[in-house]
Amino acid sequence: MKTNLQKRIYVAGHRGLVGSAIVRALRKRDYTNIITRTHSELELTDQAQVRAFFAENQIDEVYLAAARVGGIHANNTYPAEFIYDNMMVQANVINEAYRAGVKRLLFLGSSCIYPRLAEQPIREEYLMNGPLEPTNEPYAIAKIAGIKMCESYNRQYGTDYRSVMPTNLYGPGDNYHPENSHVIPALIRRFHEAKLSGAKKVTIWGTGTPRREFLYVDDMADACLHVMELDRDTYEKHTTPMLSHINVGTGEDVTIREVAEVIRKATGFQGDIEFDTSKPDGTPRKLMNTAKLTALGWRPGMRLGEGIKETYAHFQADYKG
């Protein structure tokens, strides 16, 4: 498929972890018309604002990376906001993109859409085959609805709306909030501050035994562009109308204890690691089967140790204390 580098591409959520990486990837590939809006410029939960935006901007393609995200604590504390905000954002963007004649859109989901005890590694067809992890069920339900909305618009209106399901992401531009962040950024901040304060130990939620797969965010962005640039026949040959999402990951996982050790080494913290077993572990294991994406010609490039070093360097540059 010939690439049109002048097409008008809207990246929803361009200031977030994934959205900012997608913008970097688009610029690296010489796309020239990248359209972005900050939250103050465009409230994506407001249908009227989203409709006006699409009516005014003649968008050709959309990357839907805008979402309310967070770790176990945030999901447990704000379940209503997680389901409402994500449902509204994706419903408005997908519907108004269709109304404005946008033919191609990429919806970014999450590996938490799969059953809590899904067989490992997780294949795309395991979607909705069992109960979800309770700690992030509202977020997962919203993301499942986004996949099904894309599929429904494709089936009824002939659009080409695609979905990718990333594993756990990390990298430059992450959220390092002490309570509402995901595991790698939370641990980077915790180990860094422990080093600065001279603390003798860092305490981590859970047992340290759950296994997680981690993907560097610039690899994720590269995968997103790879999927979007596939011709429609190729994409449809590897998916079905009602099972159209594609997993994105590394195909490898580590325990929380192991990733904590990698982060301790990267930050230079000299103290001990302690696990608070009174806190929840979340899903025991989440490893994605990425055979479909591999068959489509994509593989990740960044190893975990190097990715965490890169991420920590960015964190140090931006850290305000």
mmCIF file of C-alpha atoms in Angstrom:
data_model
loop_
_atom_site.group_PDB
_atom_site.id
_atom_site.type_symbol
_atom_site.label_atom_id
_atom_site.label_comp_id
_atom_site.label_asym_id
_atom_site.label_seq_id
_atom_site.Cartn_x
_atom_site.Cartn_y
_atom_site.Cartn_z
ATOM 1 C CA MET A 1 0.000 0.000 0.000
ATOM 2 C CA LYS A 2 1.433 3.389 -1.008
ATOM 3 C CA THR A 3 1.827 5.712 1.990
ATOM 4 C CA ASN A 4 0.396 9.235 1.835
ATOM 5 C CA LEU A 5 2.683 11.292 4.063
ATOM 6 C CA GLN A 6 0.432 14.349 3.714
ATOM 7 C CA LYS A 7 -2.764 12.767 5.069
ATOM 8 C CA ARG A 8 -4.267 14.486 8.097
ATOM 9 C CA ILE A 9 -3.750 12.257 11.133
ATOM 10 C CA TYR A 10 -5.436 12.968 14.456
ATOM 11 C CA VAL A 11 -3.703 11.521 17.531
ATOM 12 C CA ALA A 12 -6.161 11.558 20.431
ATOM 13 C CA GLY A 13 -4.257 11.584 23.715
ATOM 14 C CA HIS A 14 -1.005 12.927 22.265
ATOM 15 C CA ARG A 15 0.350 13.983 25.665
ATOM 16 C CA GLY A 16 -0.026 10.530 27.191
ATOM 17 C CA LEU A 17 2.478 7.704 27.267
ATOM 18 C CA VAL A 18 1.285 5.999 24.069
ATOM 19 C CA GLY A 19 -0.005 9.057 22.223
ATOM 20 C CA SER A 20 3.287 10.932 22.580
ATOM 21 C CA ALA A 21 5.173 7.878 21.305
ATOM 22 C CA ILE A 22 2.833 7.629 18.301
ATOM 23 C CA VAL A 23 3.524 11.289 17.479
ATOM 24 C CA ARG A 24 7.273 10.576 17.687
ATOM 25 C CA ALA A 25 6.879 7.566 15.403
ATOM 26 C CA LEU A 26 4.804 9.494 12.855
ATOM 27 C CA ARG A 27 7.360 12.303 12.730
ATOM 28 C CA LYS A 28 10.174 9.788 12.370
ATOM 29 C CA ARG A 29 8.408 8.412 9.297
ATOM 30 C CA ASP A 30 7.986 11.943 7.859
ATOM 31 C CA TYR A 31 4.232 12.365 8.249
ATOM 32 C CA THR A 32 3.645 16.107 8.034
ATOM 33 C CA ASN A 33 -0.007 16.721 9.044
ATOM 34 C CA ILE A 34 -0.302 15.488 12.629
ATOM 35 C CA ILE A 35 -3.335 17.009 14.363
ATOM 36 C CA THR A 36 -3.426 17.204 18.157
ATOM 37 C CA ARG A 37 -5.551 18.887 20.828
ATOM 38 C CA THR A 38 -4.894 19.258 24.542
ATOM 39 C CA HIS A 39 -7.561 18.369 27.090
ATOM 40 C CA SER A 40 -8.302 22.059 27.619
ATOM 41 C CA GLU A 41 -8.726 22.571 23.870
ATOM 42 C CA LEU A 42 -10.975 19.538 23.305
ATOM 43 C CA GLU A 43 -12.967 17.659 25.951
ATOM 44 C CA LEU A 44 -13.379 14.198 24.461
ATOM 45 C CA THR A 45 -16.205 13.224 26.843
ATOM 46 C CA ASP A 46 -18.282 16.075 25.320
ATOM 47 C CA GLN A 47 -19.991 14.843 22.150
ATOM 48 C CA ALA A 48 -20.733 18.323 20.813
ATOM 49 C CA GLN A 49 -17.092 19.371 21.073
ATOM 50 C CA VAL A 50 -15.875 16.190 19.397
ATOM 51 C CA ARG A 51 -18.442 16.540 16.603
ATOM 52 C CA ALA A 52 -17.376 20.136 15.955
ATOM 53 C CA PHE A 53 -13.706 19.145 15.925
ATOM 54 C CA PHE A 54 -14.194 16.484 13.249
ATOM 55 C CA ALA A 55 -16.464 18.758 11.206
ATOM 56 C CA GLU A 56 -13.805 21.459 11.141
ATOM 57 C CA ASN A 57 -10.618 19.476 10.545
ATOM 58 C CA GLN A 58 -11.093 17.055 7.605
ATOM 59 C CA ILE A 59 -9.305 14.214 9.388
ATOM 60 C CA ASP A 60 -8.162 11.267 7.255
ATOM 61 C CA GLU A 61 -6.988 8.885 9.979
ATOM 62 C CA VAL A 62 -7.292 8.567 13.764
ATOM 63 C CA TYR A 63 -5.110 7.002 16.455
ATOM 64 C CA LEU A 64 -7.350 6.710 19.518
ATOM 65 C CA ALA A 65 -4.826 6.663 22.373
ATOM 66 C CA ALA A 66 -6.780 8.901 24.764
ATOM 67 C CA ALA A 67 -7.874 7.062 27.911
ATOM 68 C CA ARG A 68 -8.118 7.317 31.658
ATOM 69 C CA VAL A 69 -5.498 4.879 32.924
ATOM 70 C CA GLY A 70 -3.870 3.831 36.194
ATOM 71 C CA GLY A 71 -2.645 0.970 38.343
ATOM 72 C CA ILE A 72 -4.439 -1.263 40.843
ATOM 73 C CA HIS A 73 -4.903 1.519 43.418
ATOM 74 C CA ALA A 74 -6.400 3.950 40.904
ATOM 75 C CA ASN A 75 -8.696 1.321 39.371
ATOM 76 C CA ASN A 76 -9.936 0.275 42.806
ATOM 77 C CA THR A 77 -10.453 3.858 43.995
ATOM 78 C CA TYR A 78 -12.141 5.372 40.925
ATOM 79 C CA PRO A 79 -14.086 2.556 39.188
ATOM 80 C CA ALA A 80 -16.979 4.810 38.126
ATOM 81 C CA GLU A 81 -14.644 7.345 36.532
ATOM 82 C CA PHE A 82 -12.680 4.624 34.766
ATOM 83 C CA ILE A 83 -15.738 3.125 33.084
ATOM 84 C CA TYR A 84 -17.559 6.405 32.368
ATOM 85 C CA ASP A 85 -14.656 8.459 31.034
ATOM 86 C CA ASN A 86 -13.313 5.695 28.804
ATOM 87 C CA MET A 87 -16.734 4.740 27.442
ATOM 88 C CA MET A 88 -17.551 8.361 26.626
ATOM 89 C CA VAL A 89 -14.208 9.181 25.023
ATOM 90 C CA GLN A 90 -14.165 6.192 22.699
ATOM 91 C CA ALA A 91 -17.872 6.397 21.840
ATOM 92 C CA ASN A 92 -17.557 10.053 20.885
ATOM 93 C CA VAL A 93 -14.339 9.730 18.902
ATOM 94 C CA ILE A 94 -15.372 6.584 17.009
ATOM 95 C CA ASN A 95 -18.887 7.794 16.212
ATOM 96 C CA GLU A 96 -17.899 11.313 15.224
ATOM 97 C CA ALA A 97 -14.999 10.037 13.125
ATOM 98 C CA TYR A 98 -17.502 7.895 11.233
ATOM 99 C CA ARG A 99 -19.942 10.806 10.839
ATOM 100 C CA ALA A 100 -17.136 12.952 9.409
ATOM 101 C CA GLY A 101 -16.167 10.306 6.863
ATOM 102 C CA VAL A 102 -12.968 9.029 8.485
ATOM 103 C CA LYS A 103 -12.355 5.632 6.916
ATOM 104 C CA ARG A 104 -9.453 4.366 9.021
ATOM 105 C CA LEU A 105 -9.018 4.445 12.809
ATOM 106 C CA LEU A 106 -6.849 2.573 15.297
ATOM 107 C CA PHE A 107 -8.282 1.893 18.750
ATOM 108 C CA LEU A 108 -5.810 1.118 21.528
ATOM 109 C CA GLY A 109 -7.035 -1.298 24.160
ATOM 110 C CA SER A 110 -5.328 -3.157 26.981
ATOM 111 C CA SER A 111 -4.359 -6.698 27.924
ATOM 112 C CA CYS A 112 -6.735 -6.443 30.911
ATOM 113 C CA ILE A 113 -9.630 -7.200 28.520
ATOM 114 C CA TYR A 114 -8.850 -10.901 28.896
ATOM 115 C CA PRO A 115 -10.171 -13.239 31.609
ATOM 116 C CA ARG A 116 -8.266 -13.156 34.897
ATOM 117 C CA LEU A 117 -7.333 -16.823 34.623
ATOM 118 C CA ALA A 118 -6.926 -16.997 30.857
ATOM 119 C CA GLU A 119 -4.726 -19.767 29.508
ATOM 120 C CA GLN A 120 -1.184 -18.499 28.925
ATOM 121 C CA PRO A 121 0.038 -17.099 26.616
ATOM 122 C CA ILE A 122 -3.194 -15.215 25.901
ATOM 123 C CA ARG A 123 -4.605 -15.568 22.401
ATOM 124 C CA GLU A 124 -7.003 -13.048 20.879
ATOM 125 C CA GLU A 125 -9.844 -15.585 20.835
ATOM 126 C CA TYR A 126 -9.836 -15.829 24.651
ATOM 127 C CA LEU A 127 -11.730 -12.530 24.814
ATOM 128 C CA MET A 128 -14.922 -12.846 26.927
ATOM 129 C CA ASN A 129 -14.248 -16.505 27.780
ATOM 130 C CA GLY A 130 -14.226 -15.985 31.555
ATOM 131 C CA PRO A 131 -14.453 -13.532 34.493
ATOM 132 C CA LEU A 132 -12.268 -10.437 34.423
ATOM 133 C CA GLU A 133 -9.793 -9.356 37.105
ATOM 134 C CA PRO A 134 -12.036 -7.560 39.682
ATOM 135 C CA THR A 135 -9.539 -4.795 40.425
ATOM 136 C CA ASN A 136 -9.748 -3.384 36.876
ATOM 137 C CA GLU A 137 -13.046 -4.768 35.565
ATOM 138 C CA PRO A 138 -14.634 -1.328 34.819
ATOM 139 C CA TYR A 139 -11.658 -0.292 32.684
ATOM 140 C CA ALA A 140 -11.594 -3.673 30.939
ATOM 141 C CA ILE A 141 -15.329 -3.518 30.168
ATOM 142 C CA ALA A 142 -14.858 -0.093 28.575
ATOM 143 C CA LYS A 143 -12.001 -1.350 26.408
ATOM 144 C CA ILE A 144 -13.965 -4.413 25.307
ATOM 145 C CA ALA A 145 -16.806 -2.084 24.310
ATOM 146 C CA GLY A 146 -14.345 -0.058 22.223
ATOM 147 C CA ILE A 147 -13.234 -3.138 20.291
ATOM 148 C CA LYS A 148 -16.837 -4.145 19.671
ATOM 149 C CA MET A 149 -17.778 -0.627 18.632
ATOM 150 C CA CYS A 150 -15.048 -0.634 15.979
ATOM 151 C CA GLU A 151 -16.171 -4.047 14.750
ATOM 152 C CA SER A 152 -19.820 -2.983 14.676
ATOM 153 C CA TYR A 153 -19.108 0.134 12.634
ATOM 154 C CA ASN A 154 -17.016 -1.928 10.225
ATOM 155 C CA ARG A 155 -19.817 -4.452 9.789
ATOM 156 C CA GLN A 156 -22.611 -1.909 9.392
ATOM 157 C CA TYR A 157 -20.897 1.043 7.714
ATOM 158 C CA GLY A 158 -17.917 -0.481 5.905
ATOM 159 C CA THR A 159 -15.316 1.489 7.872
ATOM 160 C CA ASP A 160 -11.768 0.212 8.433
ATOM 161 C CA TYR A 161 -11.468 0.604 12.213
ATOM 162 C CA ARG A 162 -8.770 -1.583 13.760
ATOM 163 C CA SER A 163 -7.842 -2.463 17.341
ATOM 164 C CA VAL A 164 -4.559 -3.360 19.006
ATOM 165 C CA MET A 165 -4.207 -4.740 22.533
ATOM 166 C CA PRO A 166 -0.868 -3.827 24.127
ATOM 167 C CA THR A 167 0.677 -5.599 27.047
ATOM 168 C CA ASN A 168 1.970 -3.513 29.993
ATOM 169 C CA LEU A 169 3.717 -0.434 28.614
ATOM 170 C CA TYR A 170 6.476 1.770 29.994
ATOM 171 C CA GLY A 171 8.857 4.428 28.737
ATOM 172 C CA PRO A 172 9.338 8.185 28.251
ATOM 173 C CA GLY A 173 6.273 10.248 29.121
ATOM 174 C CA ASP A 174 4.902 7.801 31.688
ATOM 175 C CA ASN A 175 2.839 8.769 34.736
ATOM 176 C CA TYR A 176 4.970 8.663 37.887
ATOM 177 C CA HIS A 177 2.236 9.561 40.385
ATOM 178 C CA PRO A 178 3.071 7.853 43.710
ATOM 179 C CA GLU A 179 -0.385 6.212 43.974
ATOM 180 C CA ASN A 180 -2.032 6.197 40.521
ATOM 181 C CA SER A 181 0.769 4.927 38.274
ATOM 182 C CA HIS A 182 1.549 1.502 36.823
ATOM 183 C CA VAL A 183 4.177 -0.827 38.231
ATOM 184 C CA ILE A 184 7.364 0.218 36.374
ATOM 185 C CA PRO A 185 6.961 4.008 36.738
ATOM 186 C CA ALA A 186 5.773 3.580 40.340
ATOM 187 C CA LEU A 187 8.845 1.515 41.186
ATOM 188 C CA ILE A 188 11.234 3.849 39.341
ATOM 189 C CA ARG A 189 9.999 6.760 41.424
ATOM 190 C CA ARG A 190 10.001 4.758 44.654
ATOM 191 C CA PHE A 191 13.542 3.429 44.205
ATOM 192 C CA HIS A 192 14.830 6.844 43.076
ATOM 193 C CA GLU A 193 13.363 8.629 46.099
ATOM 194 C CA ALA A 194 14.592 5.883 48.423
ATOM 195 C CA LYS A 195 18.105 6.346 47.037
ATOM 196 C CA LEU A 196 17.929 10.111 47.536
ATOM 197 C CA SER A 197 16.642 9.795 51.107
ATOM 198 C CA GLY A 198 19.055 7.046 52.088
ATOM 199 C CA ALA A 199 16.222 4.630 52.916
ATOM 200 C CA LYS A 200 17.194 1.099 53.873
ATOM 201 C CA LYS A 201 14.323 -0.630 52.066
ATOM 202 C CA VAL A 202 11.569 -0.236 49.493
ATOM 203 C CA THR A 203 8.197 -1.861 50.116
ATOM 204 C CA ILE A 204 6.239 -3.243 47.149
ATOM 205 C CA TRP A 205 2.603 -4.332 47.039
ATOM 206 C CA GLY A 206 1.837 -8.056 46.891
ATOM 207 C CA THR A 207 3.986 -11.152 46.950
ATOM 208 C CA GLY A 208 6.283 -10.365 44.033
ATOM 209 C CA THR A 209 5.291 -13.619 42.302
ATOM 210 C CA PRO A 210 2.808 -12.419 39.609
ATOM 211 C CA ARG A 211 4.309 -12.486 36.132
ATOM 212 C CA ARG A 212 4.035 -9.525 33.783
ATOM 213 C CA GLU A 213 5.097 -8.758 30.239
ATOM 214 C CA PHE A 214 6.476 -5.266 29.584
ATOM 215 C CA LEU A 215 6.779 -3.466 26.240
ATOM 216 C CA TYR A 216 8.743 -0.269 25.626
ATOM 217 C CA VAL A 217 6.307 2.384 24.459
ATOM 218 C CA ASP A 218 8.231 3.362 21.324
ATOM 219 C CA ASP A 219 8.043 -0.272 20.234
ATOM 220 C CA MET A 220 4.288 -0.075 20.811
ATOM 221 C CA ALA A 221 4.035 3.043 18.670
ATOM 222 C CA ASP A 222 6.012 1.350 15.904
ATOM 223 C CA ALA A 223 3.603 -1.604 16.056
ATOM 224 C CA CYS A 224 0.628 0.779 15.816
ATOM 225 C CA LEU A 225 1.961 2.354 12.631
ATOM 226 C CA HIS A 226 2.805 -1.072 11.242
ATOM 227 C CA VAL A 227 -0.791 -2.253 11.763
ATOM 228 C CA MET A 228 -2.294 0.952 10.361
ATOM 229 C CA GLU A 229 -0.126 0.839 7.239
ATOM 230 C CA LEU A 230 -1.180 -2.707 6.349
ATOM 231 C CA ASP A 231 -3.494 -2.866 3.362
ATOM 232 C CA ARG A 232 -7.050 -3.793 4.256
ATOM 233 C CA ASP A 233 -6.949 -7.222 2.614
ATOM 234 C CA THR A 234 -3.888 -8.216 4.643
ATOM 235 C CA TYR A 235 -5.420 -7.022 7.923
ATOM 236 C CA GLU A 236 -8.697 -8.827 7.252
ATOM 237 C CA LYS A 237 -6.878 -12.016 6.229
ATOM 238 C CA HIS A 238 -5.417 -12.241 9.764
ATOM 239 C CA THR A 239 -8.588 -11.272 11.652
ATOM 240 C CA THR A 240 -12.339 -11.890 11.483
ATOM 241 C CA PRO A 241 -15.192 -9.339 11.556
ATOM 242 C CA MET A 242 -16.084 -10.151 15.168
ATOM 243 C CA LEU A 243 -12.572 -10.971 16.384
ATOM 244 C CA SER A 244 -10.567 -8.198 14.817
ATOM 245 C CA HIS A 245 -8.142 -7.078 17.540
ATOM 246 C CA ILE A 246 -4.437 -7.875 17.506
ATOM 247 C CA ASN A 247 -2.186 -8.443 20.535
ATOM 248 C CA VAL A 248 1.006 -6.407 20.851
ATOM 249 C CA GLY A 249 3.775 -7.567 23.185
ATOM 250 C CA THR A 250 7.206 -9.112 23.507
ATOM 251 C CA GLY A 251 6.182 -12.735 24.079
ATOM 252 C CA GLU A 252 8.288 -12.813 27.285
ATOM 253 C CA ASP A 253 7.378 -12.132 30.925
ATOM 254 C CA VAL A 254 9.103 -11.662 34.279
ATOM 255 C CA THR A 255 7.977 -11.699 37.910
ATOM 256 C CA ILE A 256 7.318 -8.445 39.763
ATOM 257 C CA ARG A 257 10.269 -9.366 41.983
ATOM 258 C CA GLU A 258 12.514 -9.681 38.914
ATOM 259 C CA VAL A 259 11.459 -6.348 37.431
ATOM 260 C CA ALA A 260 11.980 -4.721 40.831
ATOM 261 C CA GLU A 261 15.547 -6.027 40.853
ATOM 262 C CA VAL A 262 16.153 -4.613 37.362
ATOM 263 C CA ILE A 263 14.844 -1.219 38.477
ATOM 264 C CA ARG A 264 16.877 -1.297 41.697
ATOM 265 C CA LYS A 265 20.022 -1.866 39.629
ATOM 266 C CA ALA A 266 19.140 0.864 37.102
ATOM 267 C CA THR A 267 18.484 3.458 39.823
ATOM 268 C CA GLY A 268 21.475 2.514 41.942
ATOM 269 C CA PHE A 269 19.441 1.904 45.106
ATOM 270 C CA GLN A 270 21.516 -0.074 47.615
ATOM 271 C CA GLY A 271 18.830 -1.104 50.135
ATOM 272 C CA ASP A 272 16.522 -4.092 50.479
ATOM 273 C CA ILE A 273 13.240 -4.959 48.757
ATOM 274 C CA GLU A 274 10.298 -5.923 50.977
ATOM 275 C CA PHE A 275 6.912 -7.266 49.815
ATOM 276 C CA ASP A 276 3.663 -6.318 51.584
ATOM 277 C CA THR A 277 1.653 -9.520 51.187
ATOM 278 C CA SER A 278 -1.463 -7.894 52.693
ATOM 279 C CA LYS A 279 -1.866 -5.943 49.435
ATOM 280 C CA PRO A 280 -3.450 -7.434 46.271
ATOM 281 C CA ASP A 281 -1.368 -9.066 43.557
ATOM 282 C CA GLY A 282 -3.861 -8.582 40.754
ATOM 283 C CA THR A 283 -3.915 -11.076 37.899
ATOM 284 C CA PRO A 284 -1.431 -13.960 38.509
ATOM 285 C CA ARG A 285 -0.011 -13.863 34.996
ATOM 286 C CA LYS A 286 -0.539 -11.902 31.781
ATOM 287 C CA LEU A 287 1.538 -12.993 28.806
ATOM 288 C CA MET A 288 0.300 -12.169 25.329
ATOM 289 C CA ASN A 289 0.410 -14.553 22.401
ATOM 290 C CA THR A 290 1.760 -12.311 19.635
ATOM 291 C CA ALA A 291 1.884 -14.877 16.840
ATOM 292 C CA LYS A 292 -0.636 -12.926 14.763
ATOM 293 C CA LEU A 293 1.425 -9.719 14.799
ATOM 294 C CA THR A 294 4.632 -11.665 14.175
ATOM 295 C CA ALA A 295 2.981 -13.224 11.115
ATOM 296 C CA LEU A 296 2.190 -9.693 9.945
ATOM 297 C CA GLY A 297 5.902 -8.867 9.999
ATOM 298 C CA TRP A 298 6.487 -6.991 13.278
ATOM 299 C CA ARG A 299 8.763 -7.684 16.256
ATOM 300 C CA PRO A 300 9.840 -5.480 19.208
ATOM 301 C CA GLY A 301 13.307 -3.987 19.332
ATOM 302 C CA MET A 302 13.964 -2.948 22.962
ATOM 303 C CA ARG A 303 15.048 -5.368 25.702
ATOM 304 C CA LEU A 304 13.663 -4.784 29.218
ATOM 305 C CA GLY A 305 16.945 -3.862 30.907
ATOM 306 C CA GLU A 306 17.869 -1.313 28.252
ATOM 307 C CA GLY A 307 14.329 0.051 28.161
ATOM 308 C CA ILE A 308 14.303 0.662 31.901
ATOM 309 C CA LYS A 309 17.689 2.425 31.682
ATOM 310 C CA GLU A 310 16.301 4.708 28.960
ATOM 311 C CA THR A 311 13.123 5.328 30.961
ATOM 312 C CA TYR A 312 15.033 6.138 34.139
ATOM 313 C CA ALA A 313 17.199 8.640 32.260
ATOM 314 C CA HIS A 314 14.063 10.450 31.060
ATOM 315 C CA PHE A 315 12.611 10.332 34.570
ATOM 316 C CA GLN A 316 15.730 11.884 36.085
ATOM 317 C CA ALA A 317 15.679 14.688 33.523
ATOM 318 C CA ASP A 318 12.101 15.590 34.439
ATOM 319 C CA TYR A 319 12.066 14.773 38.182
ATOM 320 C CA LYS A 320 11.010 17.719 40.356
ATOM 321 C CA GLY A 321 10.914 15.959 43.742
#
